[in-house]
C-alpha cells in the first residue's frame, strides 16, 4: 500500500486521496490530465491509490463476463479500428451464429463462474430479423442457463430499447470509444451524438449501461482525460477498457501499440474519475500489458474482466484469468439474477 508520505510527493495523488478515496467524488478533466502525466516512478502509487478507491467504493468482488458474436463482419460503419467493417479490406467476413451455438457458448461461459453473457452483432443497428433472433436466443438461453444476458447491437430506436428491456436484457453495451474531440478521426459514418442518444435511452429504460473506451488510437493524453470525464458525466454502470490491437486491413493497422505504462496510468485515471463504476478489462490488454501488467491493473482499480476470446481476436485463456484472480485472492461475484 502506498504510504501517506509517498502520495504526498505528488499533489494530484494527495488531492485524489482526499477527494476520491475519502469523499467518493471523481477527479475533474484537468486533474485527470495530471494523473496521466505522472512520471513512471509514480505509477505504482497511483495504482495503489486507485485500488484503495475501488475497494472502498465498489467492494472486493470481481465480475466475470463472456461475450460472443451472433453476427460477425460485414458492418456498414467505418470505425477505423474495427476489422468487422465491410468497408475495409479485412480478413474478417460476414458470419451468422445459430441459436444452439449461442446457447452452448452461454452454458460454457456460466461454467467459468461468469455472471454475464453478452450477445454482440456487427451492425449499425438491428433490423427486424436480428431483433427476432435476439428474442429467440434470449428465450432459449434463459431456459437452459442461469446467467444474466447483455446485448451490444449498435444504435437503437426507442422501440428497440423498449423491446430489449421487456425481454429481460440486463445490460446494454454501446461504447463511446474515444473523446468527442477525437471521434471524427476514428468514425465518419455516424456521430458521437448518435451514440449518446442510444446510451440515454438505455438508461431511461432501466437497463444497466455498459459504455467503454478504446485507447491507443493516436489520441492525446488530454483526449484520454476528456473521454474519462465524458464517461463519468454519462454515469454508466460499467466501463470496459480496451487497448488497440491493430487489425490487418483497417486504417489503424500500422498504429503502434500503446505503451504499457501509459495504459496503467489510464487505468488509474479512469478509476479516479469514476470511483463507483465497474471497470472491466477488455480487448487488447494481452498485448499492451502482458501478464505482469494485467496483474498490476487488477491491483490498480480494475474490478471486472472479460474471460476467453473477444469478437475477432484471441484473449487470454479463461483459466489463466480465473487462476490469477484466485492468486490475488479476489473473490468472483456470484450471480444475482435480475431478469
mmCIF file of C-alpha atoms in Angstrom:
data_model
loop_
_atom_site.group_PDB
_atom_site.id
_atom_site.type_symbol
_atom_site.label_atom_id
_atom_site.label_comp_id
_atom_site.label_asym_id
_atom_site.label_seq_id
_atom_site.Cartn_x
_atom_site.Cartn_y
_atom_site.Cartn_z
ATOM 1 C CA UNK A 1 0.000 0.000 0.000
ATOM 2 C CA UNK A 2 1.330 3.421 -0.916
ATOM 3 C CA UNK A 3 2.265 5.307 2.213
ATOM 4 C CA UNK A 4 0.982 8.761 3.064
ATOM 5 C CA UNK A 5 4.446 10.240 2.538
ATOM 6 C CA UNK A 6 4.702 8.689 -0.935
ATOM 7 C CA UNK A 7 1.316 10.049 -2.001
ATOM 8 C CA UNK A 8 2.150 13.495 -0.634
ATOM 9 C CA UNK A 9 5.110 13.708 -3.043
ATOM 10 C CA UNK A 10 2.570 14.140 -5.842
ATOM 11 C CA UNK A 11 -0.062 16.834 -5.195
ATOM 12 C CA UNK A 12 -2.552 15.277 -7.613
ATOM 13 C CA UNK A 13 -2.464 11.986 -5.702
ATOM 14 C CA UNK A 14 -2.965 13.795 -2.408
ATOM 15 C CA UNK A 15 -5.946 15.571 -3.984
ATOM 16 C CA UNK A 16 -7.280 12.220 -5.204
ATOM 17 C CA UNK A 17 -6.833 10.671 -1.760
ATOM 18 C CA UNK A 18 -8.931 13.375 -0.119
ATOM 19 C CA UNK A 19 -11.482 13.879 -2.873
ATOM 20 C CA UNK A 20 -11.937 10.421 -4.412
ATOM 21 C CA UNK A 21 -10.998 7.956 -1.690
ATOM 22 C CA UNK A 22 -12.452 9.831 1.281
ATOM 23 C CA UNK A 23 -15.377 11.665 -0.370
ATOM 24 C CA UNK A 24 -16.164 9.463 -3.381
ATOM 25 C CA UNK A 25 -16.016 12.399 -5.810
ATOM 26 C CA UNK A 26 -14.221 11.781 -9.116
ATOM 27 C CA UNK A 27 -11.409 13.948 -10.406
ATOM 28 C CA UNK A 28 -12.049 16.678 -12.973
ATOM 29 C CA UNK A 29 -10.809 16.507 -16.553
ATOM 30 C CA UNK A 30 -7.883 18.829 -15.782
ATOM 31 C CA UNK A 31 -6.928 16.737 -12.743
ATOM 32 C CA UNK A 32 -7.068 13.555 -14.831
ATOM 33 C CA UNK A 33 -4.532 15.057 -17.223
ATOM 34 C CA UNK A 34 -2.179 15.417 -14.243
ATOM 35 C CA UNK A 35 -2.617 11.731 -13.396
ATOM 36 C CA UNK A 36 -1.909 10.742 -16.993
ATOM 37 C CA UNK A 37 1.294 12.831 -16.896
ATOM 38 C CA UNK A 38 2.693 11.282 -13.712
ATOM 39 C CA UNK A 39 6.298 10.045 -14.072
ATOM 40 C CA UNK A 40 6.926 6.314 -14.337
ATOM 41 C CA UNK A 41 8.167 6.059 -10.753
ATOM 42 C CA UNK A 42 4.819 7.470 -9.518
ATOM 43 C CA UNK A 43 2.688 4.911 -11.353
ATOM 44 C CA UNK A 44 2.752 2.293 -8.526
ATOM 45 C CA UNK A 45 1.490 4.911 -6.039
ATOM 46 C CA UNK A 46 -1.285 5.939 -8.445
ATOM 47 C CA UNK A 47 -2.324 2.330 -8.988
ATOM 48 C CA UNK A 48 -2.301 1.595 -5.288
ATOM 49 C CA UNK A 49 -4.497 4.604 -4.568
ATOM 50 C CA UNK A 50 -6.867 3.554 -7.378
ATOM 51 C CA UNK A 51 -7.051 0.084 -5.840
ATOM 52 C CA UNK A 52 -7.942 1.560 -2.449
ATOM 53 C CA UNK A 53 -10.671 3.620 -4.148
ATOM 54 C CA UNK A 54 -12.053 0.500 -5.818
ATOM 55 C CA UNK A 55 -12.152 -1.441 -2.543
ATOM 56 C CA UNK A 56 -13.726 1.475 -0.658
ATOM 57 C CA UNK A 57 -16.439 2.334 -3.176
ATOM 58 C CA UNK A 58 -17.036 -0.909 -5.128
ATOM 59 C CA UNK A 59 -16.025 -3.689 -2.756
ATOM 60 C CA UNK A 60 -13.625 -6.553 -3.323
ATOM 61 C CA UNK A 61 -15.646 -8.721 -5.726
ATOM 62 C CA UNK A 62 -14.639 -9.065 -9.380
ATOM 63 C CA UNK A 63 -17.315 -9.578 -12.048
ATOM 64 C CA UNK A 64 -16.608 -12.081 -14.830
ATOM 65 C CA UNK A 65 -18.252 -11.903 -18.269
ATOM 66 C CA UNK A 66 -18.115 -13.804 -21.550
ATOM 67 C CA UNK A 67 -19.008 -12.371 -24.961
ATOM 68 C CA UNK A 68 -19.947 -13.888 -28.315
ATOM 69 C CA UNK A 69 -20.926 -12.509 -31.704
ATOM 70 C CA UNK A 70 -24.235 -13.557 -33.269
ATOM 71 C CA UNK A 71 -23.232 -11.671 -36.438
ATOM 72 C CA UNK A 72 -19.570 -11.149 -37.270
ATOM 73 C CA UNK A 73 -18.252 -8.919 -40.047
ATOM 74 C CA UNK A 74 -19.994 -7.049 -42.843
ATOM 75 C CA UNK A 75 -20.778 -3.964 -40.755
ATOM 76 C CA UNK A 76 -21.610 -0.846 -42.846
ATOM 77 C CA UNK A 77 -19.866 1.544 -40.422
ATOM 78 C CA UNK A 78 -16.266 2.758 -40.864
ATOM 79 C CA UNK A 79 -14.900 2.579 -37.301
ATOM 80 C CA UNK A 80 -11.201 2.734 -38.205
ATOM 81 C CA UNK A 81 -10.120 0.273 -35.518
ATOM 82 C CA UNK A 82 -12.589 -2.475 -36.404
ATOM 83 C CA UNK A 83 -11.892 -5.451 -38.658
ATOM 84 C CA UNK A 84 -15.635 -6.159 -38.833
ATOM 85 C CA UNK A 85 -16.285 -3.165 -41.077
ATOM 86 C CA UNK A 86 -17.402 -4.210 -44.541
ATOM 87 C CA UNK A 87 -15.725 -1.072 -45.921
ATOM 88 C CA UNK A 88 -12.167 -2.263 -45.242
ATOM 89 C CA UNK A 89 -10.025 -4.964 -46.839
ATOM 90 C CA UNK A 90 -10.085 -7.092 -43.697
ATOM 91 C CA UNK A 91 -9.835 -10.882 -43.471
ATOM 92 C CA UNK A 92 -12.991 -10.949 -41.319
ATOM 93 C CA UNK A 93 -16.045 -11.984 -43.343
ATOM 94 C CA UNK A 94 -19.742 -11.922 -42.503
ATOM 95 C CA UNK A 95 -20.851 -14.916 -40.423
ATOM 96 C CA UNK A 96 -24.087 -15.607 -38.521
ATOM 97 C CA UNK A 97 -24.071 -17.853 -35.459
ATOM 98 C CA UNK A 98 -27.039 -20.169 -34.955
ATOM 99 C CA UNK A 99 -29.045 -20.294 -31.723
ATOM 100 C CA UNK A 100 -27.803 -23.715 -30.488
ATOM 101 C CA UNK A 101 -24.229 -22.390 -30.704
ATOM 102 C CA UNK A 102 -25.222 -19.318 -28.703
ATOM 103 C CA UNK A 103 -26.814 -21.461 -26.012
ATOM 104 C CA UNK A 104 -23.718 -23.673 -25.888
ATOM 105 C CA UNK A 105 -21.486 -20.608 -25.529
ATOM 106 C CA UNK A 106 -23.685 -19.229 -22.734
ATOM 107 C CA UNK A 107 -23.510 -22.558 -20.919
ATOM 108 C CA UNK A 108 -19.710 -22.687 -21.250
ATOM 109 C CA UNK A 109 -19.475 -19.093 -20.039
ATOM 110 C CA UNK A 110 -21.565 -19.860 -16.952
ATOM 111 C CA UNK A 111 -19.259 -22.770 -16.069
ATOM 112 C CA UNK A 112 -16.371 -20.307 -15.653
ATOM 113 C CA UNK A 113 -18.310 -18.550 -12.893
ATOM 114 C CA UNK A 114 -19.305 -15.642 -15.106
ATOM 115 C CA UNK A 115 -22.448 -13.730 -14.151
ATOM 116 C CA UNK A 116 -22.900 -12.038 -17.520
ATOM 117 C CA UNK A 117 -23.160 -13.251 -21.119
ATOM 118 C CA UNK A 118 -23.123 -10.597 -23.836
ATOM 119 C CA UNK A 119 -24.561 -11.156 -27.325
ATOM 120 C CA UNK A 120 -22.879 -8.893 -29.873
ATOM 121 C CA UNK A 121 -23.708 -8.090 -33.511
ATOM 122 C CA UNK A 122 -21.598 -6.160 -36.025
ATOM 123 C CA UNK A 123 -24.305 -3.827 -37.299
ATOM 124 C CA UNK A 124 -25.125 -0.111 -37.386
ATOM 125 C CA UNK A 125 -28.307 -1.061 -35.573
ATOM 126 C CA UNK A 126 -30.548 -4.144 -35.507
ATOM 127 C CA UNK A 127 -33.205 -4.814 -38.160
ATOM 128 C CA UNK A 128 -36.370 -6.862 -37.606
ATOM 129 C CA UNK A 129 -34.605 -10.116 -38.486
ATOM 130 C CA UNK A 130 -31.861 -9.558 -35.928
ATOM 131 C CA UNK A 131 -34.295 -8.456 -33.218
ATOM 132 C CA UNK A 132 -36.328 -11.623 -33.760
ATOM 133 C CA UNK A 133 -33.178 -13.736 -33.484
ATOM 134 C CA UNK A 134 -32.151 -11.952 -30.305
ATOM 135 C CA UNK A 135 -35.571 -12.603 -28.730
ATOM 136 C CA UNK A 136 -35.370 -16.282 -29.674
ATOM 137 C CA UNK A 137 -31.804 -16.544 -28.346
ATOM 138 C CA UNK A 138 -32.726 -14.899 -25.034
ATOM 139 C CA UNK A 139 -35.638 -17.287 -24.535
ATOM 140 C CA UNK A 140 -33.528 -20.369 -25.299
ATOM 141 C CA UNK A 141 -30.644 -19.257 -23.081
ATOM 142 C CA UNK A 142 -32.976 -18.500 -20.181
ATOM 143 C CA UNK A 143 -34.468 -21.966 -20.487
ATOM 144 C CA UNK A 144 -31.103 -23.678 -20.092
ATOM 145 C CA UNK A 145 -28.594 -21.350 -18.419
ATOM 146 C CA UNK A 146 -28.681 -19.337 -15.200
ATOM 147 C CA UNK A 147 -26.878 -16.191 -16.307
ATOM 148 C CA UNK A 148 -27.623 -12.512 -16.893
ATOM 149 C CA UNK A 149 -27.888 -11.559 -20.563
ATOM 150 C CA UNK A 150 -26.427 -8.412 -22.064
ATOM 151 C CA UNK A 151 -26.545 -7.192 -25.672
ATOM 152 C CA UNK A 152 -24.444 -4.997 -27.941
ATOM 153 C CA UNK A 153 -26.312 -4.361 -31.185
ATOM 154 C CA UNK A 154 -25.300 -0.866 -32.234
ATOM 155 C CA UNK A 155 -27.551 2.176 -32.266
ATOM 156 C CA UNK A 156 -31.161 1.603 -31.232
ATOM 157 C CA UNK A 157 -34.570 3.156 -31.755
ATOM 158 C CA UNK A 158 -36.829 3.808 -28.768
ATOM 159 C CA UNK A 159 -38.974 0.836 -29.775
ATOM 160 C CA UNK A 160 -35.965 -1.467 -29.840
ATOM 161 C CA UNK A 161 -34.773 -0.222 -26.458
ATOM 162 C CA UNK A 162 -38.221 -0.915 -25.006
ATOM 163 C CA UNK A 163 -38.291 -4.390 -26.562
ATOM 164 C CA UNK A 164 -34.895 -5.378 -25.166
ATOM 165 C CA UNK A 165 -35.869 -4.140 -21.716
ATOM 166 C CA UNK A 166 -39.153 -6.070 -21.822
ATOM 167 C CA UNK A 167 -37.276 -9.231 -22.850
ATOM 168 C CA UNK A 168 -35.180 -9.000 -19.710
ATOM 169 C CA UNK A 169 -31.889 -7.786 -21.147
ATOM 170 C CA UNK A 170 -29.875 -6.902 -18.075
ATOM 171 C CA UNK A 171 -27.269 -4.626 -19.597
ATOM 172 C CA UNK A 172 -26.677 -2.936 -22.943
ATOM 173 C CA UNK A 173 -23.216 -2.159 -24.312
ATOM 174 C CA UNK A 174 -22.673 0.873 -26.517
ATOM 175 C CA UNK A 175 -19.155 2.297 -26.324
ATOM 176 C CA UNK A 176 -18.226 5.925 -26.780
ATOM 177 C CA UNK A 177 -14.800 4.524 -27.814
ATOM 178 C CA UNK A 178 -12.943 7.853 -27.734
ATOM 179 C CA UNK A 179 -13.260 11.513 -26.805
ATOM 180 C CA UNK A 180 -15.760 13.712 -28.594
ATOM 181 C CA UNK A 181 -12.905 15.848 -29.979
ATOM 182 C CA UNK A 182 -11.140 12.791 -31.490
ATOM 183 C CA UNK A 183 -14.209 10.856 -32.622
ATOM 184 C CA UNK A 184 -14.408 12.300 -36.194
ATOM 185 C CA UNK A 185 -10.875 10.999 -36.835
ATOM 186 C CA UNK A 186 -11.985 7.466 -35.982
ATOM 187 C CA UNK A 187 -15.574 7.239 -37.267
ATOM 188 C CA UNK A 188 -17.279 9.213 -40.054
ATOM 189 C CA UNK A 189 -20.448 7.181 -40.781
ATOM 190 C CA UNK A 190 -22.194 8.180 -37.550
ATOM 191 C CA UNK A 191 -21.746 10.828 -34.890
ATOM 192 C CA UNK A 192 -20.824 10.969 -31.250
ATOM 193 C CA UNK A 193 -24.245 12.422 -30.524
ATOM 194 C CA UNK A 194 -25.954 9.373 -32.076
ATOM 195 C CA UNK A 195 -24.071 7.137 -29.679
ATOM 196 C CA UNK A 196 -25.049 9.322 -26.752
ATOM 197 C CA UNK A 197 -28.717 9.147 -27.782
ATOM 198 C CA UNK A 198 -28.728 5.338 -27.575
ATOM 199 C CA UNK A 199 -26.929 5.465 -24.218
ATOM 200 C CA UNK A 200 -29.515 7.860 -22.817
ATOM 201 C CA UNK A 201 -32.457 5.710 -23.983
ATOM 202 C CA UNK A 202 -30.902 2.583 -22.465
ATOM 203 C CA UNK A 203 -30.547 4.243 -19.060
ATOM 204 C CA UNK A 204 -34.059 5.679 -19.182
ATOM 205 C CA UNK A 205 -35.459 2.210 -19.929
ATOM 206 C CA UNK A 206 -33.932 0.819 -16.749
ATOM 207 C CA UNK A 207 -31.243 -1.356 -18.281
ATOM 208 C CA UNK A 208 -27.695 -1.065 -16.997
ATOM 209 C CA UNK A 209 -25.495 0.867 -19.429
ATOM 210 C CA UNK A 210 -22.116 -0.554 -20.368
ATOM 211 C CA UNK A 211 -20.175 2.175 -22.171
ATOM 212 C CA UNK A 212 -16.495 1.749 -22.851
ATOM 213 C CA UNK A 213 -13.265 3.232 -24.088
ATOM 214 C CA UNK A 214 -10.719 2.205 -26.700
ATOM 215 C CA UNK A 215 -7.312 3.743 -26.133
ATOM 216 C CA UNK A 216 -4.136 3.777 -28.169
ATOM 217 C CA UNK A 217 -5.641 5.017 -31.456
ATOM 218 C CA UNK A 218 -3.425 8.115 -31.615
ATOM 219 C CA UNK A 219 -5.398 10.276 -29.190
ATOM 220 C CA UNK A 220 -3.546 12.691 -26.904
ATOM 221 C CA UNK A 221 -3.309 12.385 -23.128
ATOM 222 C CA UNK A 222 -5.696 15.317 -22.929
ATOM 223 C CA UNK A 223 -8.207 13.434 -25.060
ATOM 224 C CA UNK A 224 -7.943 10.363 -22.807
ATOM 225 C CA UNK A 225 -8.768 12.618 -19.872
ATOM 226 C CA UNK A 226 -11.602 14.140 -21.910
ATOM 227 C CA UNK A 227 -13.055 10.676 -22.573
ATOM 228 C CA UNK A 228 -12.813 9.666 -18.908
ATOM 229 C CA UNK A 229 -14.616 12.862 -17.908
ATOM 230 C CA UNK A 230 -17.296 12.387 -20.572
ATOM 231 C CA UNK A 231 -17.904 8.824 -19.414
ATOM 232 C CA UNK A 232 -18.071 9.967 -15.796
ATOM 233 C CA UNK A 233 -20.727 12.522 -16.766
ATOM 234 C CA UNK A 234 -22.733 9.789 -18.513
ATOM 235 C CA UNK A 235 -22.639 7.660 -15.321
ATOM 236 C CA UNK A 236 -22.653 4.192 -16.912
ATOM 237 C CA UNK A 237 -22.846 1.146 -14.678
ATOM 238 C CA UNK A 238 -19.799 -0.334 -16.372
ATOM 239 C CA UNK A 239 -16.862 0.918 -18.451
ATOM 240 C CA UNK A 240 -14.869 -1.668 -20.431
ATOM 241 C CA UNK A 241 -11.295 -0.542 -21.032
ATOM 242 C CA UNK A 242 -9.966 -1.653 -24.424
ATOM 243 C CA UNK A 243 -6.482 -1.068 -25.802
ATOM 244 C CA UNK A 244 -5.997 -1.013 -29.556
ATOM 245 C CA UNK A 245 -4.880 -4.278 -31.113
ATOM 246 C CA UNK A 246 -4.132 -3.041 -34.665
ATOM 247 C CA UNK A 247 -6.001 -5.269 -37.122
ATOM 248 C CA UNK A 248 -4.840 -6.043 -40.677
ATOM 249 C CA UNK A 249 -6.739 -4.212 -43.380
ATOM 250 C CA UNK A 250 -8.046 -1.427 -41.122
ATOM 251 C CA UNK A 251 -6.922 2.224 -41.298
ATOM 252 C CA UNK A 252 -5.187 1.753 -37.923
ATOM 253 C CA UNK A 253 -3.308 -1.417 -38.855
ATOM 254 C CA UNK A 254 0.085 0.340 -38.548
ATOM 255 C CA UNK A 255 -0.666 2.167 -35.294
ATOM 256 C CA UNK A 256 1.920 1.358 -32.625
ATOM 257 C CA UNK A 257 0.764 -0.464 -29.524
ATOM 258 C CA UNK A 258 0.006 1.757 -26.562
ATOM 259 C CA UNK A 259 2.844 1.879 -24.044
ATOM 260 C CA UNK A 260 2.177 -0.363 -21.057
ATOM 261 C CA UNK A 261 2.946 2.356 -18.508
ATOM 262 C CA UNK A 262 0.543 4.711 -20.302
ATOM 263 C CA UNK A 263 -2.108 2.001 -20.138
ATOM 264 C CA UNK A 264 -1.588 1.626 -16.385
ATOM 265 C CA UNK A 265 -1.797 5.399 -15.929
ATOM 266 C CA UNK A 266 -5.072 5.320 -17.843
ATOM 267 C CA UNK A 267 -6.462 2.538 -15.644
ATOM 268 C CA UNK A 268 -5.661 4.563 -12.529
ATOM 269 C CA UNK A 269 -7.087 7.742 -14.081
ATOM 270 C CA UNK A 270 -10.368 6.105 -15.102
ATOM 271 C CA UNK A 271 -10.815 4.705 -11.589
ATOM 272 C CA UNK A 272 -10.086 8.097 -10.058
ATOM 273 C CA UNK A 273 -12.625 9.633 -12.454
ATOM 274 C CA UNK A 274 -15.326 7.049 -11.632
ATOM 275 C CA UNK A 275 -14.896 5.669 -8.108
ATOM 276 C CA UNK A 276 -18.130 3.617 -8.101
ATOM 277 C CA UNK A 277 -18.172 2.326 -11.681
ATOM 278 C CA UNK A 278 -17.399 -1.231 -12.758
ATOM 279 C CA UNK A 279 -14.127 -1.008 -14.723
ATOM 280 C CA UNK A 280 -13.722 -4.064 -16.926
ATOM 281 C CA UNK A 281 -10.597 -5.389 -18.583
ATOM 282 C CA UNK A 282 -11.493 -5.886 -22.243
ATOM 283 C CA UNK A 283 -9.707 -6.246 -25.583
ATOM 284 C CA UNK A 284 -6.019 -5.647 -26.206
ATOM 285 C CA UNK A 285 -4.738 -5.973 -22.647
ATOM 286 C CA UNK A 286 -2.840 -9.158 -23.531
ATOM 287 C CA UNK A 287 -0.591 -7.259 -25.955
ATOM 288 C CA UNK A 288 -0.459 -3.861 -24.260
ATOM 289 C CA UNK A 289 0.044 -5.032 -20.679
ATOM 290 C CA UNK A 290 1.136 -8.658 -20.814
ATOM 291 C CA UNK A 291 0.857 -10.921 -17.778
ATOM 292 C CA UNK A 292 2.651 -8.597 -15.342
ATOM 293 C CA UNK A 293 0.729 -5.516 -16.428
ATOM 294 C CA UNK A 294 -2.559 -7.414 -16.270
ATOM 295 C CA UNK A 295 -1.788 -8.252 -12.646
ATOM 296 C CA UNK A 296 -0.851 -4.633 -11.890
ATOM 297 C CA UNK A 297 -4.113 -3.379 -13.398
ATOM 298 C CA UNK A 298 -6.159 -5.756 -11.271
ATOM 299 C CA UNK A 299 -4.403 -4.210 -8.281
ATOM 300 C CA UNK A 300 -4.918 -0.726 -9.695
ATOM 301 C CA UNK A 301 -8.654 -0.212 -9.971
ATOM 302 C CA UNK A 302 -9.981 -2.924 -12.301
ATOM 303 C CA UNK A 303 -12.884 -4.925 -10.849
ATOM 304 C CA UNK A 304 -14.244 -6.925 -13.795
ATOM 305 C CA UNK A 305 -12.839 -8.998 -16.652
ATOM 306 C CA UNK A 306 -13.957 -10.480 -19.950
ATOM 307 C CA UNK A 307 -12.716 -14.056 -19.979
ATOM 308 C CA UNK A 308 -11.865 -16.091 -23.061
ATOM 309 C CA UNK A 309 -11.747 -14.691 -26.577
ATOM 310 C CA UNK A 310 -13.087 -11.400 -27.916
ATOM 311 C CA UNK A 311 -15.058 -10.863 -31.105
ATOM 312 C CA UNK A 312 -12.293 -11.220 -33.699
ATOM 313 C CA UNK A 313 -9.157 -11.589 -31.572
ATOM 314 C CA UNK A 314 -7.875 -14.123 -29.077
ATOM 315 C CA UNK A 315 -7.804 -13.267 -25.395
ATOM 316 C CA UNK A 316 -6.065 -14.987 -22.512
ATOM 317 C CA UNK A 317 -7.415 -18.452 -21.714
ATOM 318 C CA UNK A 318 -10.300 -18.156 -19.250
ATOM 319 C CA UNK A 319 -8.470 -20.434 -16.828
ATOM 320 C CA UNK A 320 -5.477 -18.059 -16.783
ATOM 321 C CA UNK A 321 -7.603 -15.100 -15.683
ATOM 322 C CA UNK A 322 -9.557 -17.154 -13.162
ATOM 323 C CA UNK A 323 -6.355 -18.567 -11.684
ATOM 324 C CA UNK A 324 -4.922 -15.059 -11.458
ATOM 325 C CA UNK A 325 -7.984 -13.882 -9.519
ATOM 326 C CA UNK A 326 -7.532 -16.790 -7.113
ATOM 327 C CA UNK A 327 -3.823 -15.993 -6.780
ATOM 328 C CA UNK A 328 -4.649 -12.368 -5.967
ATOM 329 C CA UNK A 329 -7.341 -13.515 -3.512
ATOM 330 C CA UNK A 330 -10.038 -11.629 -5.423
ATOM 331 C CA UNK A 331 -13.492 -13.191 -4.945
ATOM 332 C CA UNK A 332 -15.607 -13.640 -8.072
ATOM 333 C CA UNK A 333 -19.004 -12.002 -7.877
ATOM 334 C CA UNK A 334 -21.815 -14.511 -7.507
ATOM 335 C CA UNK A 335 -24.780 -14.493 -9.864
ATOM 336 C CA UNK A 336 -27.704 -12.377 -8.724
ATOM 337 C CA UNK A 337 -30.375 -12.966 -11.342
ATOM 338 C CA UNK A 338 -32.052 -9.747 -12.382
ATOM 339 C CA UNK A 339 -34.226 -10.975 -15.236
#
